[in-house]
Amino acid sequence: MIDDGADERRFGAVSRRMEGMDECPCGRAPYAECCGPLLEGQRAAETPEELMRSRYTAFVKGDRFHLARTWHPRTRPEDVSADPSTRWTDLQILSSADDGDTGTVDFVARFEGRHGPDELREHSRFARRAGRWVYVDGDVG
């Protein structure tokens, strides 16, 4: 006897398992397991690298709220909006370190801008403030 609903049940189960499994823009894991909970405020970053990845993802998604709340108030600009003509395409973490309440991340972020493909290289500095990591500033180059 052929069960006409078998394929639907089997493929439906696969489809449900795949929901939320889209890769995170930072390239590390599925979004729902990676930067999603940080952007949604469900948890804080545990390391400077994790915060950097979530901030890159926020730039990709245009999430000004996450960018503002993860930027040290002393160095945060008034407008943290991402340039809408920029399409971020790749993040590569070169190194990261933390020593108690300070940390650094060296990265390359690739993007498509008004003048074609380009990249941003930065040595970023982070601080732990009230128990949460925040971006302080960085040296571009």
PDB file of C-alpha atoms in Angstrom:
ATOM      1  CA  MET A   1       0.000   0.000   0.000  1.00  0.00           C
ATOM      2  CA  ILE A   2       1.391   3.392  -0.972  1.00  0.00           C
ATOM      3  CA  ASP A   3       1.060   6.223   1.527  1.00  0.00           C
ATOM      4  CA  ASP A   4       0.571   9.349  -0.582  1.00  0.00           C
ATOM      5  CA  GLY A   5       1.431  11.550   2.422  1.00  0.00           C
ATOM      6  CA  ALA A   6       4.791   9.902   3.204  1.00  0.00           C
ATOM      7  CA  ASP A   7       6.878  12.178   1.015  1.00  0.00           C
ATOM      8  CA  GLU A   8       5.070  15.236   2.286  1.00  0.00           C
ATOM      9  CA  ARG A   9       5.685  14.228   5.902  1.00  0.00           C
ATOM     10  CA  ARG A  10       9.348  13.366   5.242  1.00  0.00           C
ATOM     11  CA  PHE A  11      10.106  16.514   3.227  1.00  0.00           C
ATOM     12  CA  GLY A  12       8.015  18.637   5.576  1.00  0.00           C
ATOM     13  CA  ALA A  13      10.152  17.446   8.498  1.00  0.00           C
ATOM     14  CA  VAL A  14      13.338  18.291   6.586  1.00  0.00           C
ATOM     15  CA  SER A  15      11.918  21.700   5.714  1.00  0.00           C
ATOM     16  CA  ARG A  16      11.039  22.410   9.358  1.00  0.00           C
ATOM     17  CA  ARG A  17      14.556  21.420  10.461  1.00  0.00           C
ATOM     18  CA  MET A  18      16.008  23.824   7.878  1.00  0.00           C
ATOM     19  CA  GLU A  19      13.930  26.794   9.093  1.00  0.00           C
ATOM     20  CA  GLY A  20      16.185  29.305  10.801  1.00  0.00           C
ATOM     21  CA  MET A  21      19.276  27.562   9.453  1.00  0.00           C
ATOM     22  CA  ASP A  22      20.290  30.375   7.114  1.00  0.00           C
ATOM     23  CA  GLU A  23      23.971  31.084   7.540  1.00  0.00           C
ATOM     24  CA  CYS A  24      24.807  34.121   9.615  1.00  0.00           C
ATOM     25  CA  PRO A  25      26.301  37.018   7.624  1.00  0.00           C
ATOM     26  CA  CYS A  26      29.432  36.749   9.808  1.00  0.00           C
ATOM     27  CA  GLY A  27      30.024  33.282   8.317  1.00  0.00           C
ATOM     28  CA  ARG A  28      30.400  31.364  11.560  1.00  0.00           C
ATOM     29  CA  ALA A  29      27.165  29.393  12.058  1.00  0.00           C
ATOM     30  CA  PRO A  30      23.432  29.531  11.392  1.00  0.00           C
ATOM     31  CA  TYR A  31      22.090  33.011  12.218  1.00  0.00           C
ATOM     32  CA  ALA A  32      19.686  31.710  14.882  1.00  0.00           C
ATOM     33  CA  GLU A  33      22.618  30.139  16.751  1.00  0.00           C
ATOM     34  CA  CYS A  34      25.168  32.851  16.070  1.00  0.00           C
ATOM     35  CA  CYS A  35      24.489  36.591  15.904  1.00  0.00           C
ATOM     36  CA  GLY A  36      20.692  36.402  15.946  1.00  0.00           C
ATOM     37  CA  PRO A  37      20.348  36.191  19.741  1.00  0.00           C
ATOM     38  CA  LEU A  38      22.777  39.111  20.172  1.00  0.00           C
ATOM     39  CA  LEU A  39      20.976  41.385  17.695  1.00  0.00           C
ATOM     40  CA  GLU A  40      17.651  40.480  19.270  1.00  0.00           C
ATOM     41  CA  GLY A  41      18.975  41.333  22.755  1.00  0.00           C
ATOM     42  CA  GLN A  42      18.500  37.790  24.071  1.00  0.00           C
ATOM     43  CA  ARG A  43      22.083  37.615  25.301  1.00  0.00           C
ATOM     44  CA  ALA A  44      25.300  39.627  25.359  1.00  0.00           C
ATOM     45  CA  ALA A  45      28.524  38.808  23.521  1.00  0.00           C
ATOM     46  CA  GLU A  46      30.911  36.709  25.570  1.00  0.00           C
ATOM     47  CA  THR A  47      34.081  37.856  23.778  1.00  0.00           C
ATOM     48  CA  PRO A  48      35.266  40.824  21.718  1.00  0.00           C
ATOM     49  CA  GLU A  49      35.317  38.590  18.626  1.00  0.00           C
ATOM     50  CA  GLU A  50      31.702  37.569  19.168  1.00  0.00           C
ATOM     51  CA  LEU A  51      30.748  41.236  19.541  1.00  0.00           C
ATOM     52  CA  MET A  52      32.688  42.127  16.373  1.00  0.00           C
ATOM     53  CA  ARG A  53      30.864  39.410  14.441  1.00  0.00           C
ATOM     54  CA  SER A  54      27.489  40.669  15.695  1.00  0.00           C
ATOM     55  CA  ARG A  55      28.372  44.248  14.769  1.00  0.00           C
ATOM     56  CA  TYR A  56      29.351  43.148  11.249  1.00  0.00           C
ATOM     57  CA  THR A  57      26.010  41.341  11.010  1.00  0.00           C
ATOM     58  CA  ALA A  58      24.259  44.500  12.221  1.00  0.00           C
ATOM     59  CA  PHE A  59      25.942  46.473   9.424  1.00  0.00           C
ATOM     60  CA  VAL A  60      24.789  43.840   6.909  1.00  0.00           C
ATOM     61  CA  LYS A  61      21.220  44.018   8.219  1.00  0.00           C
ATOM     62  CA  GLY A  62      21.178  47.784   8.844  1.00  0.00           C
ATOM     63  CA  ASP A  63      20.466  47.288  12.567  1.00  0.00           C
ATOM     64  CA  ARG A  64      21.280  50.746  13.991  1.00  0.00           C
ATOM     65  CA  PHE A  65      19.915  49.807  17.421  1.00  0.00           C
ATOM     66  CA  HIS A  66      22.453  46.996  17.900  1.00  0.00           C
ATOM     67  CA  LEU A  67      25.273  49.192  16.613  1.00  0.00           C
ATOM     68  CA  ALA A  68      24.359  51.999  19.028  1.00  0.00           C
ATOM     69  CA  ARG A  69      23.957  49.815  22.115  1.00  0.00           C
ATOM     70  CA  THR A  70      27.267  48.024  21.475  1.00  0.00           C
ATOM     71  CA  TRP A  71      29.300  51.214  20.885  1.00  0.00           C
ATOM     72  CA  HIS A  72      31.030  52.823  23.869  1.00  0.00           C
ATOM     73  CA  PRO A  73      29.096  56.026  24.670  1.00  0.00           C
ATOM     74  CA  ARG A  74      32.345  58.016  24.847  1.00  0.00           C
ATOM     75  CA  THR A  75      33.197  57.255  21.192  1.00  0.00           C
ATOM     76  CA  ARG A  76      29.774  56.589  19.628  1.00  0.00           C
ATOM     77  CA  PRO A  77      28.831  59.039  16.859  1.00  0.00           C
ATOM     78  CA  GLU A  78      25.378  60.604  16.853  1.00  0.00           C
ATOM     79  CA  ASP A  79      24.420  58.798  13.658  1.00  0.00           C
ATOM     80  CA  VAL A  80      25.341  55.115  13.492  1.00  0.00           C
ATOM     81  CA  SER A  81      23.407  54.437  10.289  1.00  0.00           C
ATOM     82  CA  ALA A  82      25.087  52.243   7.720  1.00  0.00           C
ATOM     83  CA  ASP A  83      25.609  53.618   4.228  1.00  0.00           C
ATOM     84  CA  PRO A  84      22.731  52.144   2.187  1.00  0.00           C
ATOM     85  CA  SER A  85      24.906  52.000  -0.940  1.00  0.00           C
ATOM     86  CA  THR A  86      27.288  49.568   0.776  1.00  0.00           C
ATOM     87  CA  ARG A  87      26.639  45.828   0.508  1.00  0.00           C
ATOM     88  CA  TRP A  88      28.800  43.869   2.954  1.00  0.00           C
ATOM     89  CA  THR A  89      29.910  40.552   1.452  1.00  0.00           C
ATOM     90  CA  ASP A  90      32.460  38.841   3.737  1.00  0.00           C
ATOM     91  CA  LEU A  91      34.095  38.998   7.147  1.00  0.00           C
ATOM     92  CA  GLN A  92      37.474  37.505   7.951  1.00  0.00           C
ATOM     93  CA  ILE A  93      38.752  37.591  11.535  1.00  0.00           C
ATOM     94  CA  LEU A  94      42.551  37.705  11.497  1.00  0.00           C
ATOM     95  CA  SER A  95      43.104  37.645  15.266  1.00  0.00           C
ATOM     96  CA  SER A  96      41.350  38.398  18.522  1.00  0.00           C
ATOM     97  CA  ALA A  97      42.392  38.677  22.148  1.00  0.00           C
ATOM     98  CA  ASP A  98      41.040  39.815  25.471  1.00  0.00           C
ATOM     99  CA  ASP A  99      42.696  40.503  28.798  1.00  0.00           C
ATOM    100  CA  GLY A 100      40.094  40.975  31.486  1.00  0.00           C
ATOM    101  CA  ASP A 101      38.194  44.126  30.619  1.00  0.00           C
ATOM    102  CA  THR A 102      39.891  45.057  27.330  1.00  0.00           C
ATOM    103  CA  GLY A 103      40.171  43.279  24.006  1.00  0.00           C
ATOM    104  CA  THR A 104      41.134  43.621  20.372  1.00  0.00           C
ATOM    105  CA  VAL A 105      40.027  42.153  17.058  1.00  0.00           C
ATOM    106  CA  ASP A 106      41.861  42.438  13.750  1.00  0.00           C
ATOM    107  CA  PHE A 107      39.594  41.841  10.783  1.00  0.00           C
ATOM    108  CA  VAL A 108      38.976  42.363   7.086  1.00  0.00           C
ATOM    109  CA  ALA A 109      35.417  43.166   5.988  1.00  0.00           C
ATOM    110  CA  ARG A 110      34.759  43.040   2.266  1.00  0.00           C
ATOM    111  CA  PHE A 111      32.012  44.999   0.579  1.00  0.00           C
ATOM    112  CA  GLU A 112      30.577  46.291  -2.683  1.00  0.00           C
ATOM    113  CA  GLY A 113      30.447  50.081  -2.636  1.00  0.00           C
ATOM    114  CA  ARG A 114      29.761  52.916  -5.018  1.00  0.00           C
ATOM    115  CA  HIS A 115      33.085  52.317  -6.748  1.00  0.00           C
ATOM    116  CA  GLY A 116      32.984  48.512  -6.824  1.00  0.00           C
ATOM    117  CA  PRO A 117      34.507  45.865  -4.564  1.00  0.00           C
ATOM    118  CA  ASP A 118      36.610  47.057  -1.644  1.00  0.00           C
ATOM    119  CA  GLU A 119      37.637  46.057   1.855  1.00  0.00           C
ATOM    120  CA  LEU A 120      37.985  47.542   5.305  1.00  0.00           C
ATOM    121  CA  ARG A 121      40.904  46.406   7.470  1.00  0.00           C
ATOM    122  CA  GLU A 122      40.717  47.392  11.103  1.00  0.00           C
ATOM    123  CA  HIS A 123      42.392  46.793  14.439  1.00  0.00           C
ATOM    124  CA  SER A 124      39.409  47.274  16.782  1.00  0.00           C
ATOM    125  CA  ARG A 125      39.503  47.938  20.507  1.00  0.00           C
ATOM    126  CA  PHE A 126      36.826  46.772  22.923  1.00  0.00           C
ATOM    127  CA  ALA A 127      36.124  47.294  26.606  1.00  0.00           C
ATOM    128  CA  ARG A 128      33.930  45.539  29.103  1.00  0.00           C
ATOM    129  CA  ARG A 129      31.506  48.080  30.539  1.00  0.00           C
ATOM    130  CA  ALA A 130      29.014  47.092  33.241  1.00  0.00           C
ATOM    131  CA  GLY A 131      29.785  43.452  32.409  1.00  0.00           C
ATOM    132  CA  ARG A 132      29.118  43.819  28.647  1.00  0.00           C
ATOM    133  CA  TRP A 133      31.581  44.126  25.793  1.00  0.00           C
ATOM    134  CA  VAL A 134      31.364  47.348  23.765  1.00  0.00           C
ATOM    135  CA  TYR A 135      33.265  48.623  20.725  1.00  0.00           C
ATOM    136  CA  VAL A 136      35.537  51.552  21.645  1.00  0.00           C
ATOM    137  CA  ASP A 137      37.387  52.482  18.434  1.00  0.00           C
ATOM    138  CA  GLY A 138      39.720  51.161  15.786  1.00  0.00           C
ATOM    139  CA  ASP A 139      42.666  51.846  13.564  1.00  0.00           C
ATOM    140  CA  VAL A 140      41.841  51.456   9.887  1.00  0.00           C
ATOM    141  CA  GLY A 141      44.562  50.441   7.529  1.00  0.00           C
TER     142      GLY A 141
END
